[in-house]
Amino acid sequence: MREELVALAKLAEMDDSARDIDAELKEIPQQLEELRGSVQMLESMLAQERDQLSQADALKAQQSAELKERGEGLQRARKKVAQASNIREANAAEREVDANRRAIKEREDELGRIGETIEAKTASLAEREKDFEEAKGVLQSQEESSKTRVTELEEQRGVLLHGRELLVEKVPKNVVKRYERLRGGIPNAVIIVTDGTCSGCRMALPPQLNIELQRANELHQCPHCRRIIIHKTVVED
């Protein structure tokens, strides 16, 4: 069992040396995904503003058409006033003139408001398009630099973990599974005990456990944090 514990200690030391690299390799795609999410959000907002601007333009065209119709209606009503043959026809024509004037005023006011809206949305759209293009540029640059960085990290990781498979073969499969499960949840899954204390959780170990650790007859775990513990004399020998 001693040789197996030594192999496990070396395996853990090797994995710990590559821990920061593994963390960065995991972090890079997460950062890229966040950037892609930001770009997609800007693209969605851009599409919404373009749609709103398109709707405003359509409404402006509709109001302009109605204004033209009301203007033509006003001209017709004025002709009716001029051509009225009696008071009743004249009054009816005057009411039609007033109605068209009010409608024209309403359309002109509405067109003014729509024009202000279009102006504001056009300016906002220009800013949004600028932000979107900048975000796309940042994403593209980050993707390129991340690709280079990942290649560098994988090369470094390959050097640090060279020979790992040989160590894994020396450790029982059930122990490897336990070790992998532990290191997936906590750092420093294997602790080398030097002073009767687990440096992982800083808790003192029972004296009898210290004795058993030095015998190296079986695998032990810290009773407090469940990390695998190996006595320093085992790896030193």
PDB file of C-alpha atoms in Angstrom:
ATOM      1  CA  MET A   1       0.000   0.000   0.000  1.00  0.00           C
ATOM      2  CA  ARG A   2       2.949   2.298   0.664  1.00  0.00           C
ATOM      3  CA  GLU A   3       3.927   2.453  -3.020  1.00  0.00           C
ATOM      4  CA  GLU A   4       0.356   3.188  -3.951  1.00  0.00           C
ATOM      5  CA  LEU A   5       0.170   6.029  -1.435  1.00  0.00           C
ATOM      6  CA  VAL A   6       3.419   7.481  -2.764  1.00  0.00           C
ATOM      7  CA  ALA A   7       2.048   7.357  -6.303  1.00  0.00           C
ATOM      8  CA  LEU A   8      -1.149   9.019  -5.114  1.00  0.00           C
ATOM      9  CA  ALA A   9       0.820  11.772  -3.361  1.00  0.00           C
ATOM     10  CA  LYS A  10       2.843  12.429  -6.525  1.00  0.00           C
ATOM     11  CA  LEU A  11      -0.336  12.411  -8.586  1.00  0.00           C
ATOM     12  CA  ALA A  12      -1.942  14.977  -6.286  1.00  0.00           C
ATOM     13  CA  GLU A  13       1.182  17.138  -6.325  1.00  0.00           C
ATOM     14  CA  MET A  14       1.178  17.051 -10.109  1.00  0.00           C
ATOM     15  CA  ASP A  15      -2.512  17.951 -10.318  1.00  0.00           C
ATOM     16  CA  ASP A  16      -2.090  20.756  -7.794  1.00  0.00           C
ATOM     17  CA  SER A  17       0.726  22.246  -9.901  1.00  0.00           C
ATOM     18  CA  ALA A  18      -1.692  22.468 -12.835  1.00  0.00           C
ATOM     19  CA  ARG A  19      -4.670  23.683 -10.784  1.00  0.00           C
ATOM     20  CA  ASP A  20      -4.336  27.354 -11.765  1.00  0.00           C
ATOM     21  CA  ILE A  21      -4.000  26.385 -15.412  1.00  0.00           C
ATOM     22  CA  ASP A  22      -7.109  24.201 -15.200  1.00  0.00           C
ATOM     23  CA  ALA A  23      -9.001  27.056 -13.559  1.00  0.00           C
ATOM     24  CA  GLU A  24      -7.994  29.488 -16.310  1.00  0.00           C
ATOM     25  CA  LEU A  25      -8.891  26.979 -19.023  1.00  0.00           C
ATOM     26  CA  LYS A  26     -12.337  26.707 -17.456  1.00  0.00           C
ATOM     27  CA  GLU A  27     -12.670  30.464 -17.027  1.00  0.00           C
ATOM     28  CA  ILE A  28     -11.779  31.444 -20.610  1.00  0.00           C
ATOM     29  CA  PRO A  29     -14.864  29.916 -22.305  1.00  0.00           C
ATOM     30  CA  GLN A  30     -17.068  31.305 -19.534  1.00  0.00           C
ATOM     31  CA  GLN A  31     -15.745  34.821 -20.155  1.00  0.00           C
ATOM     32  CA  LEU A  32     -16.260  34.405 -23.892  1.00  0.00           C
ATOM     33  CA  GLU A  33     -19.813  33.215 -23.305  1.00  0.00           C
ATOM     34  CA  GLU A  34     -20.524  36.297 -21.198  1.00  0.00           C
ATOM     35  CA  LEU A  35     -19.162  38.523 -23.973  1.00  0.00           C
ATOM     36  CA  ARG A  36     -21.270  36.710 -26.562  1.00  0.00           C
ATOM     37  CA  GLY A  37     -24.294  37.220 -24.337  1.00  0.00           C
ATOM     38  CA  SER A  38     -23.593  40.968 -24.143  1.00  0.00           C
ATOM     39  CA  VAL A  39     -23.210  41.182 -27.928  1.00  0.00           C
ATOM     40  CA  GLN A  40     -26.443  39.250 -28.452  1.00  0.00           C
ATOM     41  CA  MET A  41     -28.254  41.541 -26.013  1.00  0.00           C
ATOM     42  CA  LEU A  42     -27.011  44.633 -27.873  1.00  0.00           C
ATOM     43  CA  GLU A  43     -28.014  43.052 -31.174  1.00  0.00           C
ATOM     44  CA  SER A  44     -31.502  42.370 -29.814  1.00  0.00           C
ATOM     45  CA  MET A  45     -31.843  45.937 -28.531  1.00  0.00           C
ATOM     46  CA  LEU A  46     -30.610  47.208 -31.890  1.00  0.00           C
ATOM     47  CA  ALA A  47     -33.243  45.156 -33.724  1.00  0.00           C
ATOM     48  CA  GLN A  48     -35.961  46.483 -31.407  1.00  0.00           C
ATOM     49  CA  GLU A  49     -34.930  50.091 -31.979  1.00  0.00           C
ATOM     50  CA  ARG A  50     -34.799  49.556 -35.737  1.00  0.00           C
ATOM     51  CA  ASP A  51     -38.298  48.093 -35.579  1.00  0.00           C
ATOM     52  CA  GLN A  52     -39.539  51.018 -33.489  1.00  0.00           C
ATOM     53  CA  LEU A  53     -38.000  53.485 -35.944  1.00  0.00           C
ATOM     54  CA  SER A  54     -39.618  51.635 -38.841  1.00  0.00           C
ATOM     55  CA  GLN A  55     -42.992  51.823 -37.086  1.00  0.00           C
ATOM     56  CA  ALA A  56     -42.521  55.547 -36.460  1.00  0.00           C
ATOM     57  CA  ASP A  57     -41.687  56.102 -40.132  1.00  0.00           C
ATOM     58  CA  ALA A  58     -44.799  54.150 -41.147  1.00  0.00           C
ATOM     59  CA  LEU A  59     -46.943  56.199 -38.750  1.00  0.00           C
ATOM     60  CA  LYS A  60     -45.456  59.417 -40.142  1.00  0.00           C
ATOM     61  CA  ALA A  61     -46.322  58.317 -43.677  1.00  0.00           C
ATOM     62  CA  GLN A  62     -49.861  57.472 -42.569  1.00  0.00           C
ATOM     63  CA  GLN A  63     -50.355  60.825 -40.823  1.00  0.00           C
ATOM     64  CA  SER A  64     -48.900  62.660 -43.829  1.00  0.00           C
ATOM     65  CA  ALA A  65     -51.357  60.896 -46.142  1.00  0.00           C
ATOM     66  CA  GLU A  66     -54.247  61.781 -43.816  1.00  0.00           C
ATOM     67  CA  LEU A  67     -53.029  65.382 -43.649  1.00  0.00           C
ATOM     68  CA  LYS A  68     -53.029  65.559 -47.419  1.00  0.00           C
ATOM     69  CA  GLU A  69     -56.557  64.146 -47.542  1.00  0.00           C
ATOM     70  CA  ARG A  70     -57.732  66.665 -44.951  1.00  0.00           C
ATOM     71  CA  GLY A  71     -56.121  69.480 -46.939  1.00  0.00           C
ATOM     72  CA  GLU A  72     -57.969  68.384 -50.038  1.00  0.00           C
ATOM     73  CA  GLY A  73     -61.150  68.080 -47.968  1.00  0.00           C
ATOM     74  CA  LEU A  74     -60.643  71.644 -46.729  1.00  0.00           C
ATOM     75  CA  GLN A  75     -60.374  72.929 -50.298  1.00  0.00           C
ATOM     76  CA  ARG A  76     -63.566  71.111 -51.242  1.00  0.00           C
ATOM     77  CA  ALA A  77     -65.380  72.484 -48.180  1.00  0.00           C
ATOM     78  CA  ARG A  78     -64.310  76.045 -49.033  1.00  0.00           C
ATOM     79  CA  LYS A  79     -65.694  75.591 -52.515  1.00  0.00           C
ATOM     80  CA  LYS A  80     -68.970  74.446 -51.024  1.00  0.00           C
ATOM     81  CA  VAL A  81     -69.085  77.623 -48.923  1.00  0.00           C
ATOM     82  CA  ALA A  82     -68.508  79.753 -52.013  1.00  0.00           C
ATOM     83  CA  GLN A  83     -71.096  77.821 -53.999  1.00  0.00           C
ATOM     84  CA  ALA A  84     -73.768  77.621 -51.239  1.00  0.00           C
ATOM     85  CA  SER A  85     -77.172  78.766 -52.474  1.00  0.00           C
ATOM     86  CA  ASN A  86     -78.716  79.248 -49.040  1.00  0.00           C
ATOM     87  CA  ILE A  87     -77.871  79.737 -45.342  1.00  0.00           C
ATOM     88  CA  ARG A  88     -78.292  76.059 -44.483  1.00  0.00           C
ATOM     89  CA  GLU A  89     -75.822  74.930 -47.166  1.00  0.00           C
ATOM     90  CA  ALA A  90     -73.403  77.674 -46.147  1.00  0.00           C
ATOM     91  CA  ASN A  91     -73.543  76.701 -42.460  1.00  0.00           C
ATOM     92  CA  ALA A  92     -73.040  73.027 -43.280  1.00  0.00           C
ATOM     93  CA  ALA A  93     -70.066  73.883 -45.473  1.00  0.00           C
ATOM     94  CA  GLU A  94     -68.575  76.114 -42.762  1.00  0.00           C
ATOM     95  CA  ARG A  95     -68.869  73.264 -40.232  1.00  0.00           C
ATOM     96  CA  GLU A  96     -67.050  71.020 -42.715  1.00  0.00           C
ATOM     97  CA  VAL A  97     -64.335  73.667 -43.097  1.00  0.00           C
ATOM     98  CA  ASP A  98     -63.896  73.882 -39.312  1.00  0.00           C
ATOM     99  CA  ALA A  99     -63.784  70.089 -38.964  1.00  0.00           C
ATOM    100  CA  ASN A 100     -61.071  69.818 -41.588  1.00  0.00           C
ATOM    101  CA  ARG A 101     -59.092  72.653 -40.005  1.00  0.00           C
ATOM    102  CA  ARG A 102     -59.187  70.921 -36.610  1.00  0.00           C
ATOM    103  CA  ALA A 103     -58.186  67.626 -38.190  1.00  0.00           C
ATOM    104  CA  ILE A 104     -55.344  69.314 -40.045  1.00  0.00           C
ATOM    105  CA  LYS A 105     -54.107  70.925 -36.799  1.00  0.00           C
ATOM    106  CA  GLU A 106     -54.259  67.562 -35.025  1.00  0.00           C
ATOM    107  CA  ARG A 107     -52.343  65.845 -37.831  1.00  0.00           C
ATOM    108  CA  GLU A 108     -49.722  68.607 -37.911  1.00  0.00           C
ATOM    109  CA  ASP A 109     -49.241  68.355 -34.128  1.00  0.00           C
ATOM    110  CA  GLU A 110     -49.010  64.568 -34.345  1.00  0.00           C
ATOM    111  CA  LEU A 111     -46.500  64.812 -37.179  1.00  0.00           C
ATOM    112  CA  GLY A 112     -44.422  67.153 -35.029  1.00  0.00           C
ATOM    113  CA  ARG A 113     -44.384  64.661 -32.166  1.00  0.00           C
ATOM    114  CA  ILE A 114     -43.583  61.796 -34.519  1.00  0.00           C
ATOM    115  CA  GLY A 115     -40.762  63.821 -36.056  1.00  0.00           C
ATOM    116  CA  GLU A 116     -39.238  64.422 -32.601  1.00  0.00           C
ATOM    117  CA  THR A 117     -39.568  60.724 -31.807  1.00  0.00           C
ATOM    118  CA  ILE A 118     -37.892  59.742 -35.079  1.00  0.00           C
ATOM    119  CA  GLU A 119     -35.069  62.198 -34.452  1.00  0.00           C
ATOM    120  CA  ALA A 120     -34.479  60.854 -30.935  1.00  0.00           C
ATOM    121  CA  LYS A 121     -34.669  57.218 -32.025  1.00  0.00           C
ATOM    122  CA  THR A 122     -32.343  57.850 -34.955  1.00  0.00           C
ATOM    123  CA  ALA A 123     -29.736  59.333 -32.592  1.00  0.00           C
ATOM    124  CA  SER A 124     -30.223  56.475 -30.129  1.00  0.00           C
ATOM    125  CA  LEU A 125     -29.948  53.936 -32.936  1.00  0.00           C
ATOM    126  CA  ALA A 126     -26.665  55.449 -34.078  1.00  0.00           C
ATOM    127  CA  GLU A 127     -25.253  55.118 -30.552  1.00  0.00           C
ATOM    128  CA  ARG A 128     -26.545  51.577 -30.252  1.00  0.00           C
ATOM    129  CA  GLU A 129     -24.981  50.614 -33.581  1.00  0.00           C
ATOM    130  CA  LYS A 130     -21.682  52.101 -32.417  1.00  0.00           C
ATOM    131  CA  ASP A 131     -21.830  50.136 -29.162  1.00  0.00           C
ATOM    132  CA  PHE A 132     -22.726  46.974 -31.064  1.00  0.00           C
ATOM    133  CA  GLU A 133     -19.810  47.308 -33.492  1.00  0.00           C
ATOM    134  CA  GLU A 134     -17.407  47.996 -30.619  1.00  0.00           C
ATOM    135  CA  ALA A 135     -18.712  44.973 -28.700  1.00  0.00           C
ATOM    136  CA  LYS A 136     -18.337  42.774 -31.771  1.00  0.00           C
ATOM    137  CA  GLY A 137     -14.763  43.998 -32.164  1.00  0.00           C
ATOM    138  CA  VAL A 138     -13.964  43.253 -28.533  1.00  0.00           C
ATOM    139  CA  LEU A 139     -15.494  39.787 -28.848  1.00  0.00           C
ATOM    140  CA  GLN A 140     -13.543  38.998 -32.000  1.00  0.00           C
ATOM    141  CA  SER A 141     -10.308  40.207 -30.431  1.00  0.00           C
ATOM    142  CA  GLN A 142     -11.006  38.247 -27.246  1.00  0.00           C
ATOM    143  CA  GLU A 143     -11.784  35.092 -29.224  1.00  0.00           C
ATOM    144  CA  GLU A 144      -8.489  35.347 -31.080  1.00  0.00           C
ATOM    145  CA  SER A 145      -6.413  36.066 -27.969  1.00  0.00           C
ATOM    146  CA  SER A 146      -8.249  33.338 -26.025  1.00  0.00           C
ATOM    147  CA  LYS A 147      -7.460  30.802 -28.720  1.00  0.00           C
ATOM    148  CA  THR A 148      -3.776  31.669 -28.462  1.00  0.00           C
ATOM    149  CA  ARG A 149      -3.906  31.608 -24.658  1.00  0.00           C
ATOM    150  CA  VAL A 150      -5.653  28.227 -24.574  1.00  0.00           C
ATOM    151  CA  THR A 151      -2.949  26.767 -26.806  1.00  0.00           C
ATOM    152  CA  GLU A 152      -0.264  28.127 -24.469  1.00  0.00           C
ATOM    153  CA  LEU A 153      -2.034  26.803 -21.382  1.00  0.00           C
ATOM    154  CA  GLU A 154      -2.578  23.372 -22.866  1.00  0.00           C
ATOM    155  CA  GLU A 155       1.110  23.151 -23.751  1.00  0.00           C
ATOM    156  CA  GLN A 156       2.084  24.140 -20.190  1.00  0.00           C
ATOM    157  CA  ARG A 157      -0.430  21.696 -18.787  1.00  0.00           C
ATOM    158  CA  GLY A 158       0.962  18.919 -20.951  1.00  0.00           C
ATOM    159  CA  VAL A 159       4.440  19.536 -19.565  1.00  0.00           C
ATOM    160  CA  LEU A 160       3.251  19.652 -15.945  1.00  0.00           C
ATOM    161  CA  LEU A 161       1.137  16.512 -16.268  1.00  0.00           C
ATOM    162  CA  HIS A 162       3.647  14.489 -18.268  1.00  0.00           C
ATOM    163  CA  GLY A 163       3.661  10.960 -16.853  1.00  0.00           C
ATOM    164  CA  ARG A 164       0.335  11.336 -15.042  1.00  0.00           C
ATOM    165  CA  GLU A 165      -1.122   8.239 -16.694  1.00  0.00           C
ATOM    166  CA  LEU A 166       1.701   6.107 -15.293  1.00  0.00           C
ATOM    167  CA  LEU A 167       0.972   7.339 -11.765  1.00  0.00           C
ATOM    168  CA  VAL A 168      -2.761   6.692 -12.198  1.00  0.00           C
ATOM    169  CA  GLU A 169      -1.989   3.101 -13.178  1.00  0.00           C
ATOM    170  CA  LYS A 170      -0.122   2.582  -9.886  1.00  0.00           C
ATOM    171  CA  VAL A 171      -3.119   3.635  -7.783  1.00  0.00           C
ATOM    172  CA  PRO A 172      -6.126   1.335  -7.285  1.00  0.00           C
ATOM    173  CA  LYS A 173      -9.095   2.379  -9.420  1.00  0.00           C
ATOM    174  CA  ASN A 174     -11.398   2.795  -6.434  1.00  0.00           C
ATOM    175  CA  VAL A 175      -8.862   5.130  -4.813  1.00  0.00           C
ATOM    176  CA  VAL A 176      -8.477   7.124  -8.012  1.00  0.00           C
ATOM    177  CA  LYS A 177     -12.252   7.530  -8.198  1.00  0.00           C
ATOM    178  CA  ARG A 178     -12.385   8.715  -4.604  1.00  0.00           C
ATOM    179  CA  TYR A 179      -9.508  11.117  -5.231  1.00  0.00           C
ATOM    180  CA  GLU A 180     -11.092  12.535  -8.404  1.00  0.00           C
ATOM    181  CA  ARG A 181     -14.400  12.993  -6.631  1.00  0.00           C
ATOM    182  CA  LEU A 182     -12.702  14.864  -3.788  1.00  0.00           C
ATOM    183  CA  ARG A 183     -10.602  17.161  -5.947  1.00  0.00           C
ATOM    184  CA  GLY A 184     -13.670  18.031  -7.981  1.00  0.00           C
ATOM    185  CA  GLY A 185     -15.140  19.699  -4.912  1.00  0.00           C
ATOM    186  CA  ILE A 186     -12.211  20.936  -2.810  1.00  0.00           C
ATOM    187  CA  PRO A 187      -8.633  22.100  -3.436  1.00  0.00           C
ATOM    188  CA  ASN A 188      -5.697  20.019  -2.195  1.00  0.00           C
ATOM    189  CA  ALA A 189      -7.575  16.730  -2.049  1.00  0.00           C
ATOM    190  CA  VAL A 190      -4.465  14.979  -0.705  1.00  0.00           C
ATOM    191  CA  ILE A 191      -2.721  16.382   2.356  1.00  0.00           C
ATOM    192  CA  ILE A 192       0.782  15.459   3.492  1.00  0.00           C
ATOM    193  CA  VAL A 193       0.648  15.433   7.305  1.00  0.00           C
ATOM    194  CA  THR A 194       3.777  16.763   8.976  1.00  0.00           C
ATOM    195  CA  ASP A 195       2.796  17.788  12.513  1.00  0.00           C
ATOM    196  CA  GLY A 196      -0.291  15.798  13.400  1.00  0.00           C
ATOM    197  CA  THR A 197      -2.563  18.402  11.809  1.00  0.00           C
ATOM    198  CA  CYS A 198      -4.518  18.376   8.564  1.00  0.00           C
ATOM    199  CA  SER A 199      -3.298  21.498   6.768  1.00  0.00           C
ATOM    200  CA  GLY A 200      -6.432  21.413   4.616  1.00  0.00           C
ATOM    201  CA  CYS A 201      -8.809  22.230   7.481  1.00  0.00           C
ATOM    202  CA  ARG A 202      -6.197  23.033  10.185  1.00  0.00           C
ATOM    203  CA  MET A 203      -7.710  20.511  12.569  1.00  0.00           C
ATOM    204  CA  ALA A 204      -5.634  18.243  14.823  1.00  0.00           C
ATOM    205  CA  LEU A 205      -5.764  14.543  14.024  1.00  0.00           C
ATOM    206  CA  PRO A 206      -6.324  11.862  16.697  1.00  0.00           C
ATOM    207  CA  PRO A 207      -2.985  10.447  17.986  1.00  0.00           C
ATOM    208  CA  GLN A 208      -3.933   6.893  16.985  1.00  0.00           C
ATOM    209  CA  LEU A 209      -4.672   8.069  13.432  1.00  0.00           C
ATOM    210  CA  ASN A 210      -1.198   9.619  13.261  1.00  0.00           C
ATOM    211  CA  ILE A 211       0.305   6.263  14.160  1.00  0.00           C
ATOM    212  CA  GLU A 212      -1.744   4.466  11.531  1.00  0.00           C
ATOM    213  CA  LEU A 213      -0.740   7.032   8.915  1.00  0.00           C
ATOM    214  CA  GLN A 214       2.937   6.266   9.534  1.00  0.00           C
ATOM    215  CA  ARG A 215       2.312   2.565   9.092  1.00  0.00           C
ATOM    216  CA  ALA A 216       0.865   3.231   5.639  1.00  0.00           C
ATOM    217  CA  ASN A 217      -1.148   0.037   5.582  1.00  0.00           C
ATOM    218  CA  GLU A 218      -4.355   1.593   4.259  1.00  0.00           C
ATOM    219  CA  LEU A 219      -5.890   4.750   2.869  1.00  0.00           C
ATOM    220  CA  HIS A 220      -7.042   7.308   5.437  1.00  0.00           C
ATOM    221  CA  GLN A 221      -9.125  10.461   5.247  1.00  0.00           C
ATOM    222  CA  CYS A 222      -9.266  13.422   7.578  1.00  0.00           C
ATOM    223  CA  PRO A 223     -12.195  12.888   9.961  1.00  0.00           C
ATOM    224  CA  HIS A 224     -13.000  16.603   9.720  1.00  0.00           C
ATOM    225  CA  CYS A 225     -12.753  17.599   6.036  1.00  0.00           C
ATOM    226  CA  ARG A 226     -12.603  14.131   4.420  1.00  0.00           C
ATOM    227  CA  ARG A 227      -9.409  14.935   2.491  1.00  0.00           C
ATOM    228  CA  ILE A 228      -7.070  12.014   1.879  1.00  0.00           C
ATOM    229  CA  ILE A 229      -4.169  12.233   4.333  1.00  0.00           C
ATOM    230  CA  ILE A 230      -0.697  10.696   3.966  1.00  0.00           C
ATOM    231  CA  HIS A 231       2.129  10.986   6.488  1.00  0.00           C
ATOM    232  CA  LYS A 232       5.270  12.781   5.347  1.00  0.00           C
ATOM    233  CA  THR A 233       7.490   9.838   6.295  1.00  0.00           C
ATOM    234  CA  VAL A 234       5.700   7.699   3.726  1.00  0.00           C
ATOM    235  CA  VAL A 235       6.589   9.980   0.809  1.00  0.00           C
ATOM    236  CA  GLU A 236      10.050  10.785   2.167  1.00  0.00           C
ATOM    237  CA  ASP A 237      11.010   7.127   2.394  1.00  0.00           C
TER     238      ASP A 237
END
